[in-house]
Structures are given as structure tokens and as C-alpha cells.
CSV table of C-alpha atoms in Angstrom, one decimal:
chain,number,residue,atom,x,y,z
V,12,MET,CA,0.0,0.0,0.0
V,13,SER,CA,1.3,3.4,-1.0
V,14,LYS,CA,-1.0,6.1,-1.9
V,15,SER,CA,-1.3,9.9,-1.4
V,16,VAL,CA,-3.8,10.5,1.5
V,17,VAL,CA,-3.3,14.3,1.8
V,18,ARG,CA,-2.1,17.0,-0.5
V,19,LEU,CA,-1.6,20.5,0.8
V,20,LYS,CA,-0.9,23.6,-1.3
V,21,LEU,CA,1.4,26.0,0.8
V,22,ILE,CA,2.7,29.5,0.4
V,23,ASN,CA,5.2,31.1,2.7
V,24,THR,CA,3.8,34.4,4.1
V,25,THR,CA,7.1,35.5,5.8
V,26,PRO,CA,10.8,35.0,5.1
V,27,LEU,CA,11.8,31.3,5.2
V,28,LEU,CA,15.2,30.3,6.4
V,29,VAL,CA,15.7,26.5,6.5
V,30,GLY,CA,19.5,26.3,5.9
V,31,TRP,CA,21.4,23.5,4.0
V,32,TYR,CA,24.7,21.6,4.4
V,33,ASP,CA,26.0,25.1,5.4
V,34,PRO,CA,23.4,26.6,7.8
V,35,SER,CA,24.0,30.1,6.3
V,36,LYS,CA,23.0,28.8,2.8
V,37,GLN,CA,19.5,28.1,1.5
V,38,ASP,CA,18.7,24.6,0.2
V,39,PRO,CA,17.6,25.2,-3.4
V,40,VAL,CA,14.8,22.6,-3.0
V,41,GLY,CA,13.0,25.0,-0.6
V,42,ILE,CA,11.4,23.2,2.3
V,43,ARG,CA,12.8,19.9,3.2
V,44,ALA,CA,10.4,17.1,4.3
V,45,THR,CA,12.5,16.6,7.5
V,46,GLU,CA,11.6,20.2,8.6
V,47,ILE,CA,7.9,19.3,8.3
V,48,LYS,CA,8.3,16.0,10.0
V,49,GLY,CA,10.0,17.6,13.0
V,50,ILE,CA,7.2,20.1,13.5
V,51,TRP,CA,4.6,17.4,13.0
V,52,ARG,CA,6.1,15.1,15.6
V,53,TRP,CA,6.5,18.0,18.1
V,54,TRP,CA,2.7,18.8,17.9
V,55,CYS,CA,1.7,15.1,18.0
V,56,ARG,CA,3.7,14.9,21.3
V,57,ALA,CA,1.9,18.1,22.6
V,58,PHE,CA,-1.6,16.7,21.8
V,59,ILE,CA,-0.9,13.3,23.2
V,60,ALA,CA,0.8,14.7,26.3
V,61,GLY,CA,-2.2,17.1,26.8
V,62,ALA,CA,-4.7,14.3,26.5
V,63,MET,CA,-2.7,12.1,29.0
V,64,TYR,CA,-2.3,14.9,31.4
V,65,ASP,CA,-6.0,15.8,31.4
V,66,ALA,CA,-6.9,12.1,31.7
V,67,GLY,CA,-4.7,11.6,34.8
V,68,MET,CA,-2.1,9.6,33.0
V,69,LEU,CA,0.8,12.1,33.2
V,70,SER,CA,2.0,14.0,36.2
V,71,GLY,CA,5.8,14.3,35.8
V,72,ILE,CA,8.5,14.2,38.5
V,73,GLU,CA,10.8,16.8,40.0
V,74,GLY,CA,14.2,16.7,38.4
V,75,ARG,CA,17.5,17.5,40.0
V,76,ASP,CA,17.8,20.8,38.0
V,77,VAL,CA,14.4,21.1,36.4
V,78,TYR,CA,11.2,21.9,38.1
V,79,LEU,CA,9.2,19.2,36.4
V,80,ALA,CA,9.9,16.6,33.7
V,81,PRO,CA,8.1,13.5,32.5
V,82,SER,CA,9.2,10.3,34.2
V,83,LYS,CA,11.1,7.7,32.1
V,84,GLU,CA,7.9,5.6,31.8
V,85,GLU,CA,5.7,8.7,30.9
V,86,ALA,CA,8.2,9.8,28.2
V,87,GLU,CA,8.4,6.3,26.8
V,88,ALA,CA,4.6,6.1,26.7
V,89,ILE,CA,4.2,9.4,24.8
V,90,SER,CA,7.0,8.4,22.3
V,91,CYS,CA,5.3,5.0,21.8
V,92,ILE,CA,1.8,6.5,21.1
V,93,VAL,CA,3.2,9.1,18.7
V,94,GLY,CA,5.5,6.6,16.9
V,95,LYS,CA,3.7,3.3,17.0
V,96,ILE,CA,0.1,4.3,17.2
V,97,LEU,CA,-0.1,7.5,15.3
V,98,GLY,CA,2.4,6.1,12.9
V,99,LEU,CA,5.2,8.7,12.8
V,100,GLY,CA,8.0,6.1,13.5
V,101,TYR,CA,9.4,4.8,16.7
V,102,ALA,CA,12.8,4.0,18.2
V,103,GLY,CA,12.7,3.3,22.0
V,104,GLU,CA,12.6,0.5,24.4
V,105,LYS,CA,10.1,-1.6,22.3
V,106,PRO,CA,10.9,-2.9,18.8
V,107,ALA,CA,11.6,-0.1,16.4
V,108,GLU,CA,9.1,0.8,13.7
V,109,SER,CA,9.5,3.0,10.6
V,110,SER,CA,7.0,5.8,9.8
V,111,ARG,CA,3.8,4.8,8.1
V,112,PHE,CA,3.9,8.1,6.2
V,113,LYS,CA,6.1,9.3,3.5
V,114,LEU,CA,6.3,13.1,2.9
V,115,SER,CA,7.5,15.0,-0.1
V,116,VAL,CA,7.6,18.7,-0.9
V,117,GLN,CA,7.6,20.1,-4.4
V,118,ALA,CA,8.1,23.8,-5.2
V,119,LYS,CA,5.8,25.2,-7.9
V,120,SER,CA,8.5,27.4,-9.5
V,121,ASP,CA,12.3,27.7,-9.4
V,122,VAL,CA,13.2,28.4,-5.7
V,123,SER,CA,16.7,29.7,-6.7
V,124,LYS,CA,15.0,32.8,-8.2
V,125,ASN,CA,13.5,33.7,-4.9
V,126,ILE,CA,16.6,33.1,-2.7
V,127,HIS,CA,17.7,36.3,-0.9
V,128,GLU,CA,20.9,37.0,1.1
V,129,PHE,CA,19.8,38.6,4.4
V,130,ARG,CA,22.1,41.0,6.2
V,131,GLY,CA,21.4,43.0,9.4
V,132,GLY,CA,17.8,42.0,9.7
V,133,LYS,CA,16.4,44.5,7.2
V,134,ILE,CA,14.5,43.2,4.2
V,135,ASP,CA,12.9,45.8,1.9
V,136,GLU,CA,11.3,48.3,4.3
V,137,PHE,CA,11.0,46.0,7.3
V,138,GLU,CA,13.4,45.0,10.1
V,139,TYR,CA,13.1,41.5,11.7
V,140,GLN,CA,14.7,41.1,15.2
V,141,ARG,CA,15.2,37.3,14.7
V,142,ILE,CA,17.0,37.7,11.3
V,143,LYS,CA,19.1,40.5,12.8
V,144,LEU,CA,20.3,38.0,15.5
V,145,LEU,CA,20.9,35.3,12.9
V,146,THR,CA,23.1,37.7,10.8
V,147,LEU,CA,25.2,39.2,13.5
V,148,LYS,CA,28.3,37.4,12.3
V,149,LYS,CA,27.6,36.6,8.6
V,150,ALA,CA,24.9,36.9,6.0
V,151,VAL,CA,22.2,34.2,5.9
V,152,GLU,CA,20.3,33.1,2.8
V,153,GLY,CA,16.5,32.5,2.8
V,154,ILE,CA,13.4,32.6,0.7
V,155,LYS,CA,11.3,35.7,0.4
V,156,GLN,CA,7.6,35.6,0.7
V,157,ASN,CA,5.1,34.1,-1.8
V,158,GLN,CA,7.0,30.9,-2.8
V,159,GLU,CA,4.4,28.2,-3.5
V,160,PHE,CA,4.9,24.5,-2.5
V,161,THR,CA,2.9,21.3,-2.6
V,162,LEU,CA,3.2,18.9,0.4
V,163,SER,CA,2.2,15.4,-0.4
V,164,VAL,CA,1.7,12.8,2.3
V,165,GLU,CA,1.6,9.1,1.4
V,166,LYS,CA,0.6,6.3,3.7
V,167,VAL,CA,2.9,3.4,3.0
V,168,ARG,CA,0.9,1.0,5.2
V,169,GLU,CA,-2.2,1.2,7.4
V,170,LYS,CA,-2.3,-0.2,10.9
V,171,TYR,CA,-4.5,1.9,13.2
V,172,LYS,CA,-6.8,4.0,11.0
V,173,ASP,CA,-8.3,6.2,13.7
V,174,ALA,CA,-4.9,7.2,15.0
V,175,GLU,CA,-3.5,7.8,11.6
V,176,GLU,CA,-6.4,10.1,10.7
V,177,LEU,CA,-5.7,12.0,13.9
V,178,ALA,CA,-2.0,12.3,13.0
V,179,LEU,CA,-3.0,13.9,9.6
V,180,LYS,CA,-5.2,16.5,11.4
V,181,ILE,CA,-2.4,17.3,13.8
V,182,LEU,CA,-0.2,18.0,10.7
V,183,ILE,CA,-2.6,20.7,9.6
V,184,VAL,CA,-2.6,22.3,13.1
V,185,SER,CA,1.2,22.2,13.2
V,186,LEU,CA,1.5,24.1,9.9
V,187,GLN,CA,-1.0,26.7,11.1
V,188,LEU,CA,0.5,27.3,14.5
V,189,SER,CA,4.3,26.8,13.8
V,190,GLY,CA,6.7,28.4,11.4
V,191,VAL,CA,9.2,26.4,9.5
V,192,GLY,CA,13.0,26.8,9.9
V,193,LYS,CA,15.0,29.4,11.8
V,194,GLY,CA,12.8,31.8,13.8
V,195,GLY,CA,9.8,29.5,13.4
V,196,ARG,CA,8.4,30.3,16.8
V,197,ARG,CA,8.6,34.0,16.1
V,198,GLY,CA,6.6,33.9,12.9
V,199,LEU,CA,9.4,33.4,10.3
V,200,GLY,CA,8.6,30.6,7.8
V,201,SER,CA,4.8,30.9,8.3
V,202,LEU,CA,2.8,29.0,5.8
V,203,ASP,CA,-0.7,29.5,4.4
V,204,ILE,CA,-2.5,26.3,3.5
V,205,THR,CA,-4.5,27.5,0.5
V,206,HIS,CA,-5.9,24.1,-0.6
V,207,ILE,CA,-6.4,20.7,0.9
V,208,GLU,CA,-7.1,17.4,-0.9
V,209,PRO,CA,-9.3,15.7,0.2
V,210,GLU,CA,-11.4,18.5,1.8
V,211,ASP,CA,-13.0,16.1,4.3
V,212,VAL,CA,-9.8,16.0,6.3
V,213,LEU,CA,-11.2,19.2,8.0
V,214,SER,CA,-14.5,17.4,8.8
V,215,SER,CA,-17.2,20.0,9.1
V,216,VAL,CA,-15.4,22.7,11.0
V,217,ASP,CA,-16.0,25.4,8.3
V,218,LYS,CA,-12.6,27.2,8.7
V,219,ASP,CA,-13.1,27.4,12.5
V,220,ILE,CA,-9.8,26.7,14.1
V,221,ALA,CA,-11.3,26.5,17.6
V,222,LYS,CA,-13.7,23.7,16.5
V,223,PHE,CA,-10.8,21.9,14.7
V,224,ILE,CA,-8.5,22.0,17.7
V,225,LYS,CA,-11.3,20.8,20.0
V,226,ASP,CA,-12.0,17.9,17.6
V,227,VAL,CA,-8.3,17.0,17.5
V,228,TYR,CA,-8.0,17.2,21.3
V,229,GLU,CA,-11.1,15.0,21.8
V,230,LYS,CA,-9.8,12.4,19.4
V,231,SER,CA,-6.4,12.5,21.2
V,232,ILE,CA,-8.4,11.7,24.4
V,233,GLU,CA,-10.0,8.7,22.6
V,234,ILE,CA,-6.6,7.4,21.6
V,235,VAL,CA,-5.0,7.5,25.0
V,236,ASP,CA,-8.1,6.0,26.6
V,237,ASN,CA,-8.1,3.1,24.1
V,238,ARG,CA,-7.3,-0.1,26.1
V,239,LYS,CA,-5.5,-1.8,23.2
V,240,TYR,CA,-3.2,1.2,22.7
V,241,GLN,CA,-2.6,1.5,26.4
V,242,GLU,CA,-1.4,-2.2,26.5
V,243,ILE,CA,0.9,-1.7,23.5
V,244,CYS,CA,2.5,1.4,25.0
V,245,GLY,CA,2.4,0.6,28.7
V,246,VAL,CA,0.2,3.6,29.5
V,247,LYS,CA,-0.9,3.5,33.1
V,248,SER,CA,-4.3,5.1,33.8
V,249,ASN,CA,-4.2,6.9,37.1
V,250,LYS,CA,-7.2,9.1,37.6
V,251,GLN,CA,-5.7,10.2,41.0
V,252,ALA,CA,-2.5,11.6,39.4
V,253,SER,CA,-0.6,13.4,42.2
V,254,ASN,CA,0.4,16.4,40.1
V,255,LYS,CA,-2.3,18.6,38.5
V,256,VAL,CA,-0.3,21.7,38.9
V,257,LEU,CA,1.3,21.9,35.4
V,258,PRO,CA,2.1,19.5,32.6
V,259,PRO,CA,5.8,18.4,32.7
V,260,LEU,CA,6.2,19.3,29.0
V,261,PRO,CA,4.4,21.5,26.5
V,262,ALA,CA,1.0,20.0,26.2
V,263,VAL,CA,-2.3,20.9,24.5
V,264,SER,CA,-4.2,20.7,27.8
V,265,LYS,CA,-7.6,22.4,28.5
V,266,GLU,CA,-6.2,24.6,31.2
V,267,ASP,CA,-2.6,25.1,30.1
V,268,PHE,CA,-2.7,25.8,26.4
V,269,LYS,CA,-3.9,29.2,25.3
V,270,LEU,CA,-4.5,30.2,21.7
V,271,TYR,CA,-5.0,33.9,20.6
V,272,LYS,CA,-5.6,35.7,17.4
V,273,VAL,CA,-4.6,39.2,16.3
V,274,ASP,CA,-6.6,40.5,13.4
V,275,THR,CA,-4.3,42.3,10.9
V,276,ARG,CA,-4.6,45.2,8.5
V,277,ASP,CA,-1.5,44.4,6.5
V,278,TYR,CA,2.0,42.8,6.7
V,279,ARG,CA,3.3,45.7,8.9
V,280,ASP,CA,1.1,44.4,11.7
V,281,PHE,CA,3.0,41.0,11.7
V,282,VAL,CA,6.4,42.8,11.8
V,283,GLN,CA,5.2,44.8,14.8
V,284,VAL,CA,4.2,41.6,16.7
V,285,HIS,CA,7.5,40.0,15.7
V,286,GLN,CA,9.4,43.0,17.1
V,287,PHE,CA,7.7,42.8,20.5
V,288,PHE,CA,10.3,40.2,21.6
V,289,VAL,CA,13.0,42.8,21.5
V,290,ARG,CA,13.0,44.7,24.8
V,291,THR,CA,14.1,48.0,23.2
V,292,GLU,CA,11.3,47.8,20.6
V,293,ARG,CA,8.5,47.1,23.2
V,294,CYS,CA,9.9,49.8,25.6
V,295,ARG,CA,9.9,52.3,22.8
V,296,ALA,CA,6.3,51.5,21.9
V,297,LEU,CA,5.1,51.4,25.6
V,298,TYR,CA,7.1,54.2,27.2
V,299,GLY,CA,8.7,56.2,24.4
V,300,GLU,CA,12.2,55.2,25.6
V,301,LYS,CA,14.6,52.6,24.2
V,302,ILE,CA,15.6,51.4,27.7
V,303,TYR,CA,13.0,51.2,30.4
V,304,ARG,CA,12.0,49.0,33.3
V,305,ASP,CA,9.1,47.4,31.6
V,306,ASP,CA,7.0,44.9,33.6
V,307,LEU,CA,8.9,41.8,32.2
V,308,ARG,CA,12.2,43.4,33.3
V,309,LYS,CA,10.9,44.9,36.6
V,310,ASN,CA,9.5,41.5,37.7
V,311,LEU,CA,12.4,39.6,36.3
V,312,ASP,CA,10.1,37.5,34.2
V,313,ALA,CA,11.5,37.9,30.7
V,314,TRP,CA,13.0,34.4,30.9
V,315,PHE,CA,9.5,33.2,30.0
V,316,LEU,CA,10.2,34.4,26.4
V,317,GLY,CA,12.8,31.7,26.1
V,318,LEU,CA,16.4,31.0,27.0
V,319,PRO,CA,19.2,32.0,26.3
V,320,ARG,CA,18.2,35.6,27.1
V,321,GLU,CA,21.5,37.3,27.7
V,322,GLN,CA,23.4,40.0,25.9
V,323,LYS,CA,26.7,41.7,26.6
V,324,GLY,CA,27.1,40.0,30.0
V,325,THR,CA,23.6,40.9,31.3
V,326,GLY,CA,20.4,38.8,31.3
V,327,TYR,CA,19.2,35.5,32.6
V,328,ARG,CA,21.6,32.6,33.3
V,329,SER,CA,21.3,29.0,34.3
V,330,ASP,CA,24.1,26.9,35.6
V,331,HIS,CA,22.7,23.8,34.0
V,332,TYR,CA,20.7,24.8,30.9
V,333,SER,CA,22.0,26.8,28.0
V,334,ARG,CA,18.7,26.7,26.1
V,335,ARG,CA,15.0,26.4,26.8
V,336,ALA,CA,12.9,27.0,23.8
V,337,SER,CA,10.2,29.7,24.0
V,338,PRO,CA,6.7,28.5,25.0
V,339,ILE,CA,5.2,31.1,22.7
V,340,PHE,CA,4.5,30.4,19.0
V,341,VAL,CA,3.6,33.2,16.5
V,342,THR,CA,2.4,32.6,12.9
V,343,TYR,CA,1.1,35.0,10.3
V,344,HIS,CA,-1.5,34.1,7.7
V,345,SER,CA,-2.1,36.6,4.9
V,346,LYS,CA,-4.4,34.9,2.4
V,347,LYS,CA,-8.2,34.8,2.6
V,348,GLU,CA,-7.8,31.3,1.0
V,349,ASN,CA,-5.8,30.1,4.0
V,350,VAL,CA,-7.7,27.2,5.6
V,351,PHE,CA,-8.3,29.1,8.8
V,352,GLY,CA,-8.4,32.6,7.4
V,353,GLN,CA,-6.2,35.7,7.8
V,354,GLY,CA,-4.4,37.0,10.9
V,355,ILE,CA,-1.8,36.2,13.5
V,356,PHE,CA,-2.1,33.2,15.7
V,357,VAL,CA,-0.3,33.3,19.1
V,358,SER,CA,0.0,30.0,21.0
V,359,VAL,CA,1.2,30.0,24.6
V,360,PHE,CA,2.1,26.8,26.5
V,361,LEU,CA,2.3,26.6,30.3
V,362,SER,CA,4.4,23.7,31.5
V,363,GLY,CA,6.9,22.9,34.3
V,364,ASP,CA,10.0,22.0,32.3
V,365,TRP,CA,12.0,25.0,33.3
V,366,PRO,CA,15.2,25.2,35.3
V,367,LYS,CA,14.6,25.3,39.0
V,368,GLU,CA,17.0,28.2,39.4
V,369,LEU,CA,18.0,31.1,37.3
V,370,LYS,CA,20.2,34.2,37.9
V,371,TRP,CA,19.6,37.6,36.6
V,372,VAL,CA,22.9,39.5,36.0
V,373,GLY,CA,22.9,43.2,35.2
V,374,GLY,CA,25.4,46.0,34.9
V,375,GLY,CA,28.0,44.8,37.4
V,376,LYS,CA,25.4,44.3,40.1
V,377,LYS,CA,25.3,41.2,42.2
V,378,PRO,CA,23.4,38.4,40.5
V,379,VAL,CA,19.8,38.1,41.6
V,380,PRO,CA,18.6,34.5,42.2
V,381,ILE,CA,15.3,33.5,40.7
V,382,GLU,CA,13.6,30.3,42.0
V,383,ILE,CA,11.2,28.7,39.6
V,384,ASP,CA,8.0,26.8,40.6
V,385,ALA,CA,4.5,26.5,39.3
V,386,ASP,CA,3.3,29.8,40.7
V,387,ARG,CA,6.3,31.7,39.3
V,388,ILE,CA,5.8,30.1,35.8
V,389,LYS,CA,2.1,31.1,35.9
V,390,LYS,CA,2.9,34.6,37.1
V,391,ALA,CA,5.5,35.1,34.3
V,392,ARG,CA,3.0,33.9,31.7
V,393,ASN,CA,0.5,36.4,33.0
V,394,VAL,CA,3.0,39.3,33.0
V,395,PHE,CA,3.9,38.4,29.4
V,396,ILE,CA,0.2,38.4,28.3
V,397,ASP,CA,-0.5,41.8,30.1
V,398,GLU,CA,2.5,43.5,28.6
V,399,PHE,CA,1.8,42.0,25.1
V,400,VAL,CA,-1.8,43.3,25.3
V,401,LYS,CA,-0.6,46.8,26.2
V,402,TYR,CA,2.0,46.7,23.4
V,403,LEU,CA,-0.6,45.7,20.9
V,404,MET,CA,-2.9,48.5,22.0
V,405,GLN,CA,-0.2,51.0,21.3
V,406,LYS,CA,-0.1,49.6,17.8
V,407,ARG,CA,-3.9,49.7,17.5
V,408,LEU,CA,-4.1,46.0,17.5
V,409,ARG,CA,-6.1,43.6,19.8
V,410,LEU,CA,-5.4,40.2,21.3
V,411,GLN,CA,-8.4,37.9,21.2
V,412,GLU,CA,-8.5,34.6,23.0
V,413,ILE,CA,-9.7,31.7,20.9
V,414,ARG,CA,-11.6,29.6,23.3
V,415,TRP,CA,-11.1,26.2,21.8
V,416,TYR,CA,-12.6,24.2,24.7
């Protein structure tokens, strides 16, 4: 068995930087299938983890240096469900299994004609903070907007039809809420899905992303509640799970995953949202000054935007972690034909997988210790949302929560 089960027409709405054998060069094929697979697997883990957490099958344990992490058994169960049941491929404690899906990406036109060398973060009239950081030492190649691609997904064999159908729906979510390549969590590499074959993959949600995510979440619950799948993957149902404070990893949980939308007038609005994550830009917008003690700085909560967050010897440091990816995803969709319409989606995950201790170092002052626990993580999330809302108001934009459950 090998047949195409889904075909998506994609167009990048923001600069796309996926690298090549040399990370500063752009692969002339455009988007590699491996980039899509990585995003797809990440979101499959997030949905399965969210379903397990809400069903009392996931609680996590306190780590030596991390506030919360999945136990070895919980991590293995998530990996097994994603790999063996949903069909994305598995390599763990049980017998290995190859992916039941084959992905291929074809560019509609010659990608090489749309490759641009980015220097200093400025492209045309717009400046991008993430590209500026990427090009501090040398120029980086990427693809400018409006390159069209076709993503084809073939099923090479069928094993668990209900789970495989769920996996395909998660693929659509992942391409709407994540960018591809460098800066993908800050909106770079955003992709519009302008056409889906077959159309019934969306069920009857009528371009309503809230209904679609709810449908995907409920089907994820059905998968983790399935006795057969539980036995295959060693999932232990524990309705009295000791920790219901936070998921131990990013999870699409009813309480701990928030989705927002910003309606846009034009592309400039996306750039303004992208620039929020630079302190000088948000301070200039909020207070009219380049350097100011904004709420994220005043409360020492800017670490929530992701680590590392340090420049010229000042910022947030961890003795044990050099990187903790941002829990905030931004994507921009410009086409009315996009499967879930136009605008900016902002996804925010609340989870306990942060270093237990951080230090804030600034301007020759004595380092300030920061102890991380559930209350501190929730507080930092709330400070971020409050400041983000104020920033958007200054730009005459509005953050609207999409209540998906």
C-alpha cells in the first residue's frame, strides 16, 4: 500500500530560512520534508501529552535541576503512542518501527530565483529582530515571501486507521501554528494552506480553528483512553495523578494551552508583533524610551520568552541549561484562502519543564537568584500576556483569545 492521502498547497507568508549543508546557505529545493516531520512530531507529542495529562495519566517528576519533567515511563509512553500508534515512527525500548507516512515537498516554481541574502535583519522596508540576531556574524540566505509549494503525504501502510487520521489532522494544526526553519516560533517561515485534498480532512469545522483543535483534542483523548493502545505502549491510567499543577512538558491541555488571534490590516502588523520580543522595541512602543524597566524586566520574568536571554554579559543565566525554547509560537497568515483565514495566531504553552533556578545578572550588580516553581511560571505567563496586550494597544491591535474548549 502506498497512496497519497493528503495533499496541501502551501505558500510562505514570511521570510523562510531553513538552511542547508551550510546553515547560512539556503537549500535550493526550498522546504525539506524533514523540517515538516520535526514540527509534526512536536505537535503530536503536545496533543498526546495534553490528553494524557487531562486524563490523569501524566504527572511528571521533580528533576535535579528542572522543576518538572516526564518520568522515564511517561516519556516512553508518549513516544510510543506518537511513533507506533499515530504512525510517525518509533525508536525506543520496544521494537523499532518505521514511519507509516512518506512526505515529499515540491516547489511550484524555481526556488533559486526567490533566494535572498539577508544582512542586518532589514528586508525591503521591514526589520526583523530574529533575522538580525541570525546575521550578527555573517549573511544568511533565505526565501522571500510568496513561494508556493505542494506537500504530499503518502501512507505506505495502514495499521490503526483512527490514530493515523488523527495524525493527519495534527499535521494541519502544526502548519497553522508553527513556522518552518529558523525563527519559526517568532513567525518566520509561516505557511498559508490554500488548498487541501481531500477536503473532508477538515471534517465539518468550516474554517473554524477552535472547533478543529477541539476535535483533534477529543480524538487524542480517545486514543490515550483506548485499552488496546494502552497495553501496547504501557500507559498507566491513574485518575488520581498526584500532580495537577502543570504538565511536565508543553501540552495541549484544556487549562494550560492558550490560543490567541490578532486581526491584521497588512503585513506591517505582523512585523510589529514579531518585534515585541526585542526589549528595546517594546519599551519604545510602551514608554517612548529605548531602555525602560518594563513589567517583564521589573518583575524579572522575561525568561519566559525563552532561553538564552543574555546579551553583553547581562540577562538570565542557568548553571545547567544553555537553552530552553520559547513556549510562545507566532504565525502570520495573509491569504483569505488560508484554511483558517487571515491574521496572526499566538500559541502559549504553560508547563513545568523550566530550570529550578536562574540568575539575573545586570550591569556589574550582584546576581539576583530566581527560584522557579508553578506559581512563578504562571505569574511570568500572566505578566507576558498583560504586557503584550498593552503593546498591541499602542499599535492599535487587539489580542483575542480563541476559546477552543
